[in-house]
Coordinates of C-alpha atoms in Angstrom, one line a residue:
M1 CA 59.1 60.0 87.5
T2 CA 55.4 59.5 86.9
S3 CA 53.5 58.9 90.1
M4 CA 51.4 55.7 90.2
V5 CA 49.2 57.0 93.0
P6 CA 45.6 57.6 91.8
A7 CA 44.4 61.1 91.8
Q8 CA 41.5 60.3 94.1
A9 CA 44.0 59.3 96.8
V10 CA 45.6 62.8 96.6
T11 CA 42.4 64.6 96.7
G12 CA 41.0 62.4 99.5
T13 CA 37.9 61.3 97.6
V14 CA 38.6 57.5 97.6
R15 CA 35.3 55.6 98.3
T16 CA 35.5 52.4 100.3
A17 CA 33.3 49.4 99.8
D18 CA 31.5 50.1 103.0
D19 CA 30.7 53.6 101.8
G20 CA 29.3 52.3 98.5
R21 CA 27.1 49.8 100.3
A22 CA 25.9 52.5 102.7
G23 CA 25.0 54.8 99.9
H24 CA 23.2 52.1 98.0
E25 CA 21.2 51.0 101.1
G26 CA 20.2 54.6 101.8
A27 CA 19.0 55.4 98.3
A28 CA 15.2 55.8 97.9
P29 CA 13.5 53.1 95.9
A30 CA 12.4 53.9 92.4
P31 CA 8.7 55.0 92.2
L32 CA 6.3 52.6 90.6
A33 CA 4.4 53.5 87.5
P34 CA 1.0 55.0 88.2
R35 CA -2.0 52.6 88.2
A36 CA -4.0 52.6 85.0
R37 CA -7.2 54.6 85.3
L38 CA -10.6 53.0 84.5
L39 CA -11.8 55.0 81.6
P40 CA -8.6 54.9 79.5
S41 CA -8.3 51.2 80.2
L42 CA -11.9 50.6 79.3
A43 CA -11.5 52.4 76.0
A44 CA -8.4 50.4 75.2
V45 CA -10.0 47.0 75.9
Y46 CA -13.2 48.1 74.0
R47 CA -11.2 49.0 70.9
A48 CA -9.2 45.8 71.1
Q49 CA -12.3 43.6 71.5
L50 CA -14.1 45.4 68.8
S51 CA -11.4 45.0 66.2
R52 CA -10.9 41.3 67.2
A53 CA -14.5 40.3 67.1
R54 CA -15.6 42.3 64.0
V55 CA -14.9 39.7 61.4
A56 CA -16.0 36.7 63.5
R57 CA -19.2 38.2 64.9
I58 CA -20.7 40.0 61.9
P59 CA -22.0 36.7 60.3
L60 CA -23.6 35.7 63.6
L61 CA -25.2 39.1 63.8
F62 CA -26.9 38.4 60.4
V63 CA -28.1 35.1 61.9
A64 CA -29.5 36.8 65.0
T65 CA -31.3 39.4 62.8
F66 CA -32.7 36.8 60.4
Q67 CA -33.8 34.7 63.4
S68 CA -35.7 37.6 65.0
V69 CA -37.3 38.7 61.7
G70 CA -38.3 35.1 61.0
I71 CA -40.0 34.8 64.4
M72 CA -42.1 37.9 63.7
V73 CA -43.1 36.6 60.3
L74 CA -44.3 33.4 62.0
M75 CA -46.1 35.3 64.7
R76 CA -47.8 37.4 62.1
G77 CA -50.1 34.5 61.3
V78 CA -51.2 34.2 64.9
V79 CA -51.2 37.9 66.1
D80 CA -53.2 40.5 64.3
G81 CA -52.3 43.7 66.2
G82 CA -52.8 45.6 69.4
S83 CA -50.8 44.9 72.5
E84 CA -49.8 41.5 71.4
A85 CA -48.2 42.8 68.2
R86 CA -46.3 45.4 70.2
A87 CA -45.0 42.7 72.5
V88 CA -43.9 40.5 69.6
V89 CA -42.0 43.3 67.9
A90 CA -40.4 44.6 71.0
G91 CA -39.4 41.1 72.2
S92 CA -38.0 40.1 68.8
S93 CA -35.9 43.3 68.7
V94 CA -34.4 42.8 72.1
L95 CA -33.8 39.1 71.2
V96 CA -31.0 40.3 68.9
V97 CA -29.3 41.8 71.9
A98 CA -29.8 38.6 73.9
F99 CA -28.3 36.5 71.1
V100 CA -25.1 38.5 71.0
A101 CA -24.7 40.1 74.4
L102 CA -25.8 37.1 76.4
N103 CA -25.2 33.9 74.4
L104 CA -22.0 34.8 72.6
L105 CA -20.5 36.6 75.5
A106 CA -21.1 33.6 77.8
Q107 CA -19.3 31.4 75.2
Y108 CA -16.5 33.9 74.9
F109 CA -15.7 34.1 78.6
G110 CA -16.1 30.4 79.0
Q111 CA -13.6 29.8 76.2
L112 CA -11.3 32.4 77.7
R113 CA -11.3 30.7 81.0
A114 CA -10.9 27.2 79.6
G115 CA -8.0 28.2 77.4
G116 CA -6.1 30.2 80.0
G117 CA -6.8 33.6 78.3
L118 CA -7.7 35.1 81.7
D119 CA -4.0 34.7 82.7
H120 CA -3.1 37.2 79.9
Y121 CA -5.7 39.7 81.1
A122 CA -4.5 39.3 84.7
T123 CA -1.0 40.4 83.7
L124 CA -2.3 43.6 82.1
P125 CA -2.2 46.8 84.3
V126 CA -5.9 47.4 83.9
P127 CA -8.7 47.2 86.4
P128 CA -10.9 44.1 86.3
A129 CA -13.9 46.2 85.6
A130 CA -12.3 47.6 82.5
V131 CA -11.9 44.0 81.1
V132 CA -15.5 43.1 81.7
L133 CA -17.0 46.4 80.6
G134 CA -14.8 46.6 77.5
A135 CA -15.8 43.1 76.3
A136 CA -19.4 43.6 77.2
G137 CA -19.5 47.0 75.4
A138 CA -17.9 45.6 72.3
Y139 CA -20.3 42.7 72.0
A140 CA -23.3 44.9 72.7
S141 CA -22.2 47.3 70.0
F142 CA -22.7 44.6 67.4
T143 CA -26.4 44.4 68.2
V144 CA -27.2 48.0 67.2
P145 CA -27.7 47.4 63.4
G146 CA -29.7 44.2 63.8
T147 CA -31.9 45.6 66.5
I148 CA -32.8 48.6 64.5
V149 CA -33.5 46.5 61.4
T150 CA -35.7 44.2 63.4
A151 CA -37.7 47.0 65.0
V152 CA -38.3 48.8 61.7
A153 CA -39.2 45.5 59.9
G154 CA -41.6 44.5 62.7
S155 CA -43.2 47.9 62.8
V156 CA -43.9 47.8 59.0
L157 CA -45.0 44.1 59.2
F158 CA -47.6 44.8 62.0
G159 CA -48.5 48.3 61.1
L160 CA -47.0 49.9 64.2
P161 CA -45.9 53.6 64.3
L162 CA -42.3 54.4 63.7
A163 CA -42.3 57.8 65.3
H164 CA -41.0 56.7 68.7
L165 CA -38.3 54.3 67.7
W166 CA -35.8 56.7 69.0
V167 CA -36.4 54.9 72.3
L168 CA -34.0 52.3 71.0
V169 CA -31.2 54.8 71.8
A170 CA -31.8 53.9 75.5
V171 CA -33.2 50.4 75.1
I172 CA -30.2 49.0 73.3
P173 CA -27.4 50.0 75.7
L174 CA -29.4 49.4 78.9
S175 CA -30.6 46.0 77.8
G176 CA -27.2 45.2 76.4
A177 CA -25.5 46.1 79.7
A178 CA -27.9 43.9 81.7
L179 CA -27.6 40.9 79.3
S180 CA -23.9 41.3 78.8
G181 CA -23.2 41.3 82.5
L182 CA -25.4 38.2 82.9
G183 CA -23.6 36.5 80.0
A184 CA -20.2 37.3 81.2
A185 CA -21.0 36.0 84.7
M186 CA -22.3 32.8 83.2
G187 CA -19.1 32.2 81.2
L188 CA -16.8 33.1 84.1
L189 CA -18.6 31.1 86.8
A190 CA -19.2 28.0 84.7
P191 CA -16.6 25.3 85.7
R192 CA -16.4 24.0 82.1
Q193 CA -16.6 25.6 78.7
E194 CA -19.4 23.3 77.6
L195 CA -21.5 24.4 80.5
A196 CA -20.9 28.0 79.7
T197 CA -22.2 27.4 76.2
L198 CA -25.2 25.6 77.6
L199 CA -26.0 28.4 80.0
G200 CA -25.8 31.0 77.2
Q201 CA -28.2 29.0 75.0
L202 CA -30.6 28.6 77.9
G203 CA -30.5 32.3 78.6
M204 CA -31.2 33.2 75.0
S205 CA -34.1 30.7 75.0
A206 CA -35.5 32.3 78.1
A207 CA -35.3 35.7 76.4
L208 CA -37.1 34.2 73.3
L209 CA -39.8 32.5 75.3
L210 CA -40.5 35.1 77.9
G211 CA -39.8 38.2 75.8
V212 CA -41.5 37.5 72.5
L213 CA -44.7 35.9 73.8
P214 CA -47.3 38.3 75.1
A215 CA -47.2 38.6 78.9
D216 CA -50.9 38.0 79.4
R217 CA -50.7 34.7 77.6
L218 CA -48.1 33.3 80.0
P219 CA -48.9 31.1 83.0
A220 CA -48.4 32.8 86.4
P221 CA -45.1 31.0 87.3
M222 CA -43.6 32.0 83.9
G223 CA -44.8 35.5 84.4
W224 CA -42.8 35.7 87.6
A225 CA -39.7 34.4 85.8
R226 CA -40.3 37.0 83.1
D227 CA -40.1 39.7 85.8
L228 CA -36.7 38.4 86.8
L229 CA -35.3 38.4 83.3
P230 CA -33.0 41.5 82.8
S231 CA -34.2 42.2 79.3
T232 CA -37.9 42.3 80.3
Y233 CA -37.9 45.9 81.2
G234 CA -36.2 46.9 78.0
V235 CA -38.9 45.0 76.1
E236 CA -41.7 46.7 78.1
A237 CA -40.2 50.2 77.4
L238 CA -40.0 49.5 73.7
A239 CA -43.5 48.0 73.6
R240 CA -45.0 51.0 75.3
S241 CA -43.3 53.4 72.8
F242 CA -45.5 51.9 70.1
D243 CA -48.7 53.4 71.7
A244 CA -50.2 56.4 70.0
H245 CA -49.7 58.4 73.2
P246 CA -47.0 56.6 75.2
D247 CA -46.9 57.0 79.0
W248 CA -43.4 58.3 79.1
A249 CA -43.3 58.2 82.9
V250 CA -43.8 54.4 82.8
V251 CA -41.3 54.1 80.0
A252 CA -38.7 56.0 82.0
L253 CA -39.4 53.8 85.0
D254 CA -38.9 50.6 82.9
L255 CA -35.6 52.0 81.6
A256 CA -34.5 53.0 85.1
V257 CA -35.1 49.4 86.4
C258 CA -33.2 48.1 83.4
A259 CA -30.3 50.4 84.2
V260 CA -30.2 49.2 87.8
V261 CA -30.3 45.6 86.7
G262 CA -27.5 46.4 84.3
V263 CA -25.3 47.9 87.0
L264 CA -25.9 44.9 89.3
S265 CA -25.2 42.3 86.6
L266 CA -22.0 44.0 85.5
A267 CA -20.9 44.2 89.1
A268 CA -21.5 40.5 89.4
A269 CA -19.6 39.9 86.3
T270 CA -16.6 41.9 87.6
W271 CA -16.7 39.9 90.8
A272 CA -16.8 36.6 88.8
Y273 CA -13.8 37.8 86.7
R274 CA -11.7 38.5 89.8
R275 CA -12.7 35.1 91.2
A276 CA -11.8 33.3 88.0
A277 CA -8.6 35.2 87.5
V278 CA -7.0 34.2 90.8
R279 CA -7.7 30.5 90.4

């Protein structure tokens, strides 16, 4: 006769319900996935933003470049040369950075906050700094061709030397960082999308007025406001590079100040992102 007793009963390996629960409760929890590191997350966000904004922002980059070149052509009838010409060319070149990195980035983050897009980024396993830096870097990258074209066209228009335009290698990223952080903070802190757009437009207008016009022709209060504008030190560094024998120590000091302002503005934008993401 075939036995109906389970083999486990014969060998003494029958597990009771209490034994199963005890084993389950004593099991170690599964380890969580490692937290995403800043640099790989930053690279991923940068590539995503760059591919997303390439088609939409390129026409606006042409507008920014055409606007800056047009301003220099208008100023050519007023300014003959010297320090004023250097200020006009430098200010118009950095204005391209302000148009994209400050104005458009403020609008982008304002739209992102109003449309609930921050909720999507909040669910991603990336540090908040990676989101802000990736978007800021992508928008600032679009300014490189327009800034170079504007600086070369202005140098030819006003008869300025082209030998030291390599300074743009430092001016563009440092000015872009400072203005991108400011634009992102404006868009993230503005309670409404329309207000973010307004703040971006006002910031670009300030960069136009205080950056393109020669500093010695501004009233004293506007001169103080010019010193507070993040892009001012990038403009000063580029303007000094047009001298026949630039004072490189002063140029380096201007770039260092621009770098410090860029770090502070990006830190403020990261704080604003965290504040907006939890609301």
